[in-house]
GROMACS .gro file of C-alpha atoms in nm:
model
  171
    1MET     CA    1   6.796   8.569   6.059
    2ALA     CA    2   7.110   8.600   5.849
    3GLY     CA    3   6.989   8.372   5.567
    4ASP     CA    4   7.228   8.173   5.350
    5LEU     CA    5   7.577   8.206   5.498
    6SER     CA    6   7.750   7.968   5.258
    7ARG     CA    7   7.905   8.250   5.054
    8ILE     CA    8   8.073   8.445   5.333
    9SER     CA    9   8.436   8.412   5.435
   10VAL     CA   10   8.525   8.410   5.805
   11LEU     CA   11   8.864   8.438   5.972
   12VAL     CA   12   8.887   8.281   6.320
   13VAL     CA   13   9.179   8.401   6.532
   14ASP     CA   14   9.244   8.240   6.869
   15ASP     CA   15   9.562   8.111   7.031
   16ASN     CA   16   9.363   7.822   7.182
   17ILE     CA   17   9.326   7.542   6.926
   18HIS     CA   18   9.026   7.397   7.114
   19MET     CA   19   8.840   7.728   7.084
   20ILE     CA   20   8.917   7.738   6.712
   21HIS     CA   21   8.763   7.390   6.678
   22ILE     CA   22   8.452   7.499   6.870
   23VAL     CA   23   8.403   7.815   6.664
   24ARG     CA   24   8.470   7.628   6.337
   25SER     CA   25   8.208   7.366   6.430
   26LEU     CA   26   7.953   7.637   6.508
   27LEU     CA   27   8.027   7.822   6.183
   28ARG     CA   28   7.990   7.503   5.979
   29GLY     CA   29   7.662   7.438   6.159
   30PHE     CA   30   7.546   7.782   6.043
   31GLY     CA   31   7.633   7.684   5.684
   32ILE     CA   32   7.959   7.876   5.655
   33ILE     CA   33   8.208   7.691   5.435
   34ASP     CA   34   8.496   7.935   5.376
   35ILE     CA   35   8.668   7.942   5.716
   36HIS     CA   36   9.026   8.061   5.761
   37GLU     CA   37   9.184   8.001   6.099
   38THR     CA   38   9.505   8.086   6.277
   39ARG     CA   39   9.649   8.085   6.627
   40ASP     CA   40   9.881   8.376   6.544
   41SER     CA   41   9.751   8.734   6.533
   42GLY     CA   42  10.041   8.844   6.312
   43GLU     CA   43   9.948   8.578   6.058
   44ALA     CA   44   9.585   8.689   6.090
   45LEU     CA   45   9.683   9.042   5.987
   46GLU     CA   46   9.853   8.897   5.681
   47ILE     CA   47   9.542   8.693   5.598
   48THR     CA   48   9.325   9.008   5.616
   49ARG     CA   49   9.564   9.174   5.371
   50MET     CA   50   9.568   8.882   5.125
   51GLU     CA   51   9.220   8.725   5.144
   52PRO     CA   52   8.872   8.875   5.095
   53ILE     CA   53   8.751   8.818   5.453
   54ASP     CA   54   8.389   8.911   5.530
   55ILE     CA   55   8.395   8.868   5.911
   56VAL     CA   56   8.676   8.831   6.165
   57ILE     CA   57   8.609   8.643   6.488
   58LEU     CA   58   8.895   8.678   6.734
   59ASP     CA   59   8.993   8.624   7.092
   60TYR     CA   60   9.057   8.916   7.324
   61GLN     CA   61   9.369   8.785   7.497
   62MET     CA   62   9.645   8.652   7.270
   63ASP     CA   63  10.022   8.670   7.247
   64LEU     CA   64  10.195   8.916   7.013
   65LEU     CA   65   9.886   9.128   6.943
   66ASP     CA   66   9.577   9.098   7.159
   67GLY     CA   67   9.230   9.144   7.013
   68ILE     CA   68   9.230   9.518   7.080
   69GLU     CA   69   9.569   9.575   6.917
   70PHE     CA   70   9.472   9.355   6.622
   71THR     CA   71   9.153   9.555   6.572
   72GLN     CA   72   9.342   9.884   6.584
   73MET     CA   73   9.586   9.754   6.321
   74VAL     CA   74   9.305   9.642   6.089
   75ARG     CA   75   9.123   9.974   6.130
   76THR     CA   76   9.418  10.215   6.103
   77ALA     CA   77   9.728  10.056   5.946
   78GLN     CA   78   9.833  10.213   5.615
   79ASP     CA   79   9.856   9.871   5.447
   80SER     CA   80   9.523   9.742   5.578
   81ARG     CA   81   9.310   9.640   5.280
   82ASN     CA   82   8.985   9.576   5.465
   83LYS     CA   83   8.941   9.848   5.729
   84LEU     CA   84   8.563   9.803   5.730
   85VAL     CA   85   8.556   9.428   5.800
   86PRO     CA   86   8.317   9.342   6.085
   87ILE     CA   87   8.513   9.219   6.388
   88ILE     CA   88   8.345   9.002   6.650
   89LEU     CA   89   8.554   8.980   6.967
   90LEU     CA   90   8.527   8.666   7.180
   91THR     CA   91   8.613   8.726   7.543
   92ALA     CA   92   8.578   8.587   7.891
   93TYR     CA   93   8.671   8.935   8.016
   94THR     CA   94   8.344   9.125   8.020
   95GLU     CA   95   8.425   9.401   8.266
   96ARG     CA   96   8.282   9.732   8.152
   97SER     CA   97   8.630   9.884   8.104
   98ARG     CA   98   8.731   9.605   7.864
   99ILE     CA   99   8.409   9.627   7.664
  100ILE     CA  100   8.455  10.004   7.632
  101ALA     CA  101   8.818   9.951   7.523
  102ALA     CA  102   8.700   9.703   7.258
  103ARG     CA  103   8.433   9.942   7.134
  104ASP     CA  104   8.680  10.229   7.126
  105ALA     CA  105   8.930  10.019   6.928
  106GLY     CA  106   8.671   9.959   6.655
  107VAL     CA  107   8.533   9.615   6.745
  108THR     CA  108   8.193   9.566   6.584
  109GLU     CA  109   8.040   9.317   6.830
  110VAL     CA  110   8.149   9.144   7.152
  111CYS     CA  111   8.055   8.783   7.219
  112ARG     CA  112   8.102   8.648   7.571
  113LYS     CA  113   8.277   8.318   7.641
  114PRO     CA  114   8.177   8.049   7.687
  115VAL     CA  115   8.024   8.115   7.348
  116THR     CA  116   7.684   7.968   7.270
  117PRO     CA  117   7.558   7.892   6.919
  118HIS     CA  118   7.267   8.134   6.967
  119GLU     CA  119   7.486   8.425   7.078
  120LEU     CA  120   7.743   8.377   6.801
  121TYR     CA  121   7.472   8.343   6.536
  122THR     CA  122   7.300   8.655   6.670
  123LYS     CA  123   7.625   8.855   6.643
  124ILE     CA  124   7.691   8.730   6.289
  125ALA     CA  125   7.333   8.809   6.187
  126SER     CA  126   7.369   9.155   6.338
  127VAL     CA  127   7.680   9.247   6.139
  128ILE     CA  128   7.517   9.116   5.819
  129ASN     CA  129   7.160   9.239   5.858
  130ASN     CA  130   7.222   9.562   6.050
  131PRO     CA  131   7.566   9.690   5.955
  132ARG     CA  132   7.655  10.005   6.142
  133PRO     CA  133   7.801  10.295   5.947
  134PHE     CA  134   8.169  10.364   6.001
  135VAL     CA  135   8.279  10.698   6.135
  136ARG     CA  136   8.610  10.876   6.136
  137SER     CA  137   8.702  11.145   6.385
  138LYS     CA  138   9.031  11.282   6.512
  139THR     CA  139   9.056  11.003   6.769
  140PHE     CA  140   8.848  10.713   6.633
  141PHE     CA  141   8.786  10.508   6.322
  142GLY     CA  142   8.540  10.221   6.329
  143PRO     CA  143   8.173  10.129   6.342
  144ASP     CA  144   7.949  10.395   6.490
  145ARG     CA  145   7.969  10.334   6.864
  146ARG     CA  146   7.623  10.471   6.925
  147ARG     CA  147   7.344  10.219   6.941
  148HIS     CA  148   7.083  10.491   6.992
  149THR     CA  149   6.986  10.666   6.671
  150GLY     CA  150   6.708  10.895   6.792
  151ALA     CA  151   6.761  11.270   6.761
  152ASN     CA  152   6.646  11.309   7.121
  153TYR     CA  153   6.923  11.093   7.265
  154ARG     CA  154   7.082  11.285   7.551
  155GLY     CA  155   7.308  11.016   7.697
  156GLU     CA  156   7.662  11.061   7.818
  157GLU     CA  157   7.808  10.947   7.485
  158ARG     CA  158   7.606  11.200   7.279
  159ARG     CA  159   7.804  11.386   7.016
  160ALA     CA  160   7.820  11.760   7.055
  161SER     CA  161   7.790  11.800   6.680
  162GLU     CA  162   7.742  11.572   6.383
  163GLN     CA  163   8.014  11.781   6.218
  164ASP     CA  164   8.267  11.622   6.456
  165VAL     CA  165   8.271  11.302   6.249
  166ASP     CA  166   8.263  11.183   5.891
  167GLN     CA  167   8.062  10.879   5.790
  168VAL     CA  168   8.265  10.636   5.584
  169SER     CA  169   8.122  10.409   5.317
  170ALA     CA  170   8.254  10.079   5.188
  171ASP     CA  171   8.344  10.237   4.852
   0.00000   0.00000   0.00000
């Protein structure tokens, strides 16, 4: 449970106005009051530079910058003021390759369309209640991609050495 959400600020980015209305209605139902919205990913970048946004919810496929490109800009652009903002990607494209691309771009959570209130709330609660540490390596900056934290993890995505990355704090 995420608790009282009335004090968080959310930016909704989708080029489909109907999807913005759906997401806004869900967010208001969760108690979120401060909702910024735009259909333009370029304008969304400007909003993240000018406003204290706590969570970004954006569509995968958009004109100008898609969700992956937007995420990369937020995470790595020199003038990005909120590189650690949680980003929840909404997508109807859930092929493994696209989910991996989103993860590798620095997306925090992926929420499948058609979005349900339960799934969106679960993703918001996850980024609030269980924030993942951010890591920086030579080829990646974003939330720790590993979901397994045990020292005995031997999966394909296991790091060769913890010295390969730096953990980044919000300071």
